[in-house]
Amino acid sequence: MANGLLDTLKDRLGLNVLDYEVEEHANSIPYSLGGMTTTSLVLLVLSGFLLAQFYTPDPERANQSVHYLMDQVYLGWFLRGVHFWSAEVLTVTMVLHLIRVFLTASYRAPREINWLTGVALLLLMVVMLFTGTVLKWDQEAYEALDHFLWVAERMGIFGLPLTEKFAPGVPLLNRVYMAHISMLPIVILPVLGLHLFYMKHHKISPHPDNPEGGRKIKFTQHMAYLQRAGAGVFALICILSLLISPPLGDKAIAGLEVTKPPWQFVWLYALENLWVPFLVVAPLVLTLILVAIPFVDRGKEIHWKKRPLATLFLVVMVVVIVGLIIWGKVTTMTHEM
């Protein structure tokens, strides 16, 4: 009777939607990177909600409010550490997830739409990282926003809503804050929902070593694996938060250009040092490449060893971006905005 009641409850609540089979290789780290990224995103949202209670989105008080959080609020330093390191871990797992999907050709038919929603999530998270950097309103934040405004001005009428001219009298920092805590999450959540929906609809992509499929497991078993992986991610973020404090400078001084951006953006800093318009060109070209991938690569083979051109392309892209990040860290800016 108890089992019958439980089955009825599952049916009424729609919990049976998770009662389907997936490939056994889903229970592996490479195929759980998306779940780990989601764990970091959840931690970002929860910690961000708490951080918002202490933040003042005013250019005169923003930096001071972050210092107050770090120095005066009980465990405020740890809360900000969780938020910061969640973003760092999310960046790493998100990029590794992208690489895994590319290596296993999981963007091919019928999963093109899921690849595109993944690219959209990547772009949205980049904007989320950027706006989060600006909110601390130290020298690094001020210079990051200054570079962004330079790009927005080059976009003409399309960039106007992103500049101070769009709403005279309203501090741009306030609008960045609202985008970070409101507009971006409102867009991210449905896109993430679509991404998860199409993953269920088309199922987890086959393993390159066994494209015909292997042993099946219940999706609930995969969920249990994701919970363990998520617990590991949470533990790592907590350890990093305890050991390494997020960077925070003093209030910005207008007119100076003395800092470098966070490592996620420093590759663009290096390109800017070669040719300033790369600030506009490079992100656009990279986005177009990512969008075009499932429509250019229409082959049937999914093993990376049997896709030499695609594998070479990936290796070149990774080497170039990592090289630019290293170069950006050691190089000196040769111009000013």
Tab-separated table of C-alpha atoms in Angstrom, residues 19-170:
chain	number	residue	atom	x	y	z
A	19	ASP	CA	12.140	8.064	-14.442
A	20	TYR	CA	13.876	7.357	-17.739
A	21	GLU	CA	17.106	5.710	-18.838
A	22	VAL	CA	20.420	7.268	-19.872
A	23	GLU	CA	23.730	5.854	-21.008
A	24	GLU	CA	25.950	4.595	-18.193
A	25	HIS	CA	28.814	6.883	-19.251
A	26	ALA	CA	26.709	9.795	-17.980
A	27	ASN	CA	28.104	8.869	-14.555
A	28	SER	CA	31.583	10.185	-15.287
A	29	ILE	CA	33.323	13.488	-14.675
A	30	PRO	CA	33.504	14.570	-18.359
A	31	TYR	CA	29.759	14.069	-18.791
A	32	SER	CA	28.937	15.714	-15.449
A	33	LEU	CA	30.737	19.010	-16.048
A	34	GLY	CA	27.448	20.671	-16.966
A	35	GLY	CA	25.962	19.586	-13.644
A	36	MET	CA	29.016	20.908	-11.795
A	37	THR	CA	28.611	24.229	-13.600
A	38	THR	CA	24.968	24.333	-12.509
A	39	THR	CA	26.043	23.758	-8.901
A	40	SER	CA	28.362	26.766	-9.096
A	41	LEU	CA	25.560	28.819	-10.644
A	42	VAL	CA	23.196	27.939	-7.794
A	43	LEU	CA	25.854	28.967	-5.266
A	44	LEU	CA	26.354	32.220	-7.179
A	45	VAL	CA	22.653	33.022	-7.007
A	46	LEU	CA	22.294	32.177	-3.304
A	47	SER	CA	25.446	33.994	-2.201
A	48	GLY	CA	24.621	36.919	-4.491
A	49	PHE	CA	21.214	37.297	-2.882
A	50	LEU	CA	22.869	37.601	0.530
A	51	LEU	CA	25.589	39.937	-0.730
A	52	ALA	CA	22.947	42.263	-2.180
A	53	GLN	CA	21.714	42.983	1.347
A	54	PHE	CA	24.961	44.817	2.103
A	55	TYR	CA	25.831	46.403	-1.246
A	56	THR	CA	25.204	50.062	-2.082
A	57	PRO	CA	25.092	50.662	-5.880
A	58	ASP	CA	26.237	54.265	-5.639
A	59	PRO	CA	29.594	55.370	-7.115
A	60	GLU	CA	30.484	57.209	-3.908
A	61	ARG	CA	29.698	54.328	-1.545
A	62	ALA	CA	29.918	51.097	-3.568
A	63	ASN	CA	33.566	50.284	-2.848
A	64	GLN	CA	33.143	51.267	0.787
A	65	SER	CA	30.149	48.940	1.165
A	66	VAL	CA	32.199	45.985	-0.133
A	67	HIS	CA	35.020	46.817	2.307
A	68	TYR	CA	32.444	47.025	5.095
A	69	LEU	CA	31.140	43.591	4.149
A	70	MET	CA	34.657	42.143	4.178
A	71	ASP	CA	35.798	43.802	7.419
A	72	GLN	CA	32.717	44.360	9.599
A	73	VAL	CA	29.975	41.868	8.685
A	74	TYR	CA	30.206	38.525	10.471
A	75	LEU	CA	31.574	35.985	7.967
A	76	GLY	CA	31.111	38.581	5.235
A	77	TRP	CA	34.589	37.793	3.922
A	78	PHE	CA	33.616	34.134	3.607
A	79	LEU	CA	30.321	34.943	1.869
A	80	ARG	CA	32.087	37.101	-0.712
A	81	GLY	CA	34.702	34.364	-1.088
A	82	VAL	CA	31.993	31.811	-1.905
A	83	HIS	CA	30.541	34.183	-4.494
A	84	PHE	CA	33.924	34.914	-6.064
A	85	TRP	CA	35.182	31.330	-6.139
A	86	SER	CA	31.841	30.040	-7.418
A	87	ALA	CA	32.356	32.308	-10.434
A	88	GLU	CA	35.942	31.084	-10.866
A	89	VAL	CA	35.004	27.402	-10.650
A	90	LEU	CA	32.002	27.982	-12.932
A	91	THR	CA	34.293	29.489	-15.566
A	92	VAL	CA	36.602	26.467	-15.513
A	93	THR	CA	33.877	23.790	-15.555
A	94	MET	CA	31.901	25.685	-18.212
A	95	VAL	CA	34.905	25.867	-20.552
A	96	LEU	CA	35.791	22.212	-19.901
A	97	HIS	CA	32.154	21.291	-20.628
A	98	LEU	CA	32.368	23.185	-23.917
A	99	ILE	CA	35.586	21.349	-24.828
A	100	ARG	CA	34.068	17.956	-23.949
A	101	VAL	CA	30.992	18.643	-26.076
A	102	PHE	CA	33.214	19.669	-28.994
A	103	LEU	CA	35.542	16.656	-28.640
A	104	THR	CA	32.626	14.216	-28.661
A	105	ALA	CA	30.827	16.074	-31.485
A	106	SER	CA	27.759	16.376	-29.263
A	107	TYR	CA	26.705	19.501	-31.161
A	108	ARG	CA	25.723	17.528	-34.265
A	109	ALA	CA	22.187	16.688	-35.341
A	110	PRO	CA	19.824	16.521	-33.623
A	111	ARG	CA	21.524	18.565	-30.864
A	112	GLU	CA	22.269	21.813	-32.734
A	113	ILE	CA	19.744	23.814	-30.701
A	114	ASN	CA	21.239	22.592	-27.440
A	115	TRP	CA	24.672	23.720	-28.618
A	116	LEU	CA	23.261	27.169	-29.421
A	117	THR	CA	21.567	27.473	-26.028
A	118	GLY	CA	24.893	26.460	-24.483
A	119	VAL	CA	26.684	29.196	-26.434
A	120	ALA	CA	24.020	31.665	-25.280
A	121	LEU	CA	24.614	30.600	-21.664
A	122	LEU	CA	28.358	31.024	-22.151
A	123	LEU	CA	27.885	34.587	-23.431
A	124	LEU	CA	25.436	35.445	-20.649
A	125	MET	CA	27.834	34.141	-18.008
A	126	VAL	CA	30.659	36.213	-19.520
A	127	VAL	CA	28.483	39.319	-19.156
A	128	MET	CA	27.603	38.207	-15.622
A	129	LEU	CA	31.298	37.914	-14.758
A	130	PHE	CA	32.017	41.320	-16.259
A	131	THR	CA	29.229	43.114	-14.400
A	132	GLY	CA	30.269	41.389	-11.171
A	133	THR	CA	33.811	42.700	-11.654
A	134	VAL	CA	32.509	46.245	-12.099
A	135	LEU	CA	30.368	46.206	-8.947
A	136	LYS	CA	33.281	46.217	-6.491
A	137	TRP	CA	34.142	49.650	-7.946
A	138	ASP	CA	37.872	49.600	-7.309
A	139	GLN	CA	40.494	50.601	-9.872
A	140	GLU	CA	40.194	47.325	-11.784
A	141	ALA	CA	36.410	47.705	-11.947
A	142	TYR	CA	36.575	51.327	-13.116
A	143	GLU	CA	39.032	50.526	-15.898
A	144	ALA	CA	36.987	47.505	-17.008
A	145	LEU	CA	33.913	49.704	-17.344
A	146	ASP	CA	35.949	52.356	-19.165
A	147	HIS	CA	36.991	49.791	-21.788
A	148	PHE	CA	33.402	48.579	-22.086
A	149	LEU	CA	32.165	52.121	-22.707
A	150	TRP	CA	34.767	52.535	-25.453
A	151	VAL	CA	33.336	49.431	-27.159
A	152	ALA	CA	29.724	50.596	-26.645
A	153	GLU	CA	30.486	53.952	-28.283
A	154	ARG	CA	31.866	52.150	-31.355
A	155	MET	CA	28.553	50.290	-31.698
A	156	GLY	CA	26.676	53.498	-32.526
A	157	ILE	CA	22.944	53.432	-31.884
A	158	PHE	CA	23.119	49.771	-30.772
A	159	GLY	CA	25.543	50.679	-28.016
A	160	LEU	CA	23.620	53.746	-26.840
A	161	PRO	CA	21.550	51.866	-24.183
A	162	LEU	CA	24.844	50.695	-22.673
A	163	THR	CA	26.235	54.192	-22.131
A	164	GLU	CA	25.627	57.013	-19.654
A	165	LYS	CA	23.902	59.056	-22.385
A	166	PHE	CA	20.940	56.662	-22.382
A	167	ALA	CA	19.740	57.738	-18.925
A	168	PRO	CA	21.324	61.065	-17.920
A	169	GLY	CA	21.438	61.582	-14.173
A	170	VAL	CA	21.295	57.849	-13.373
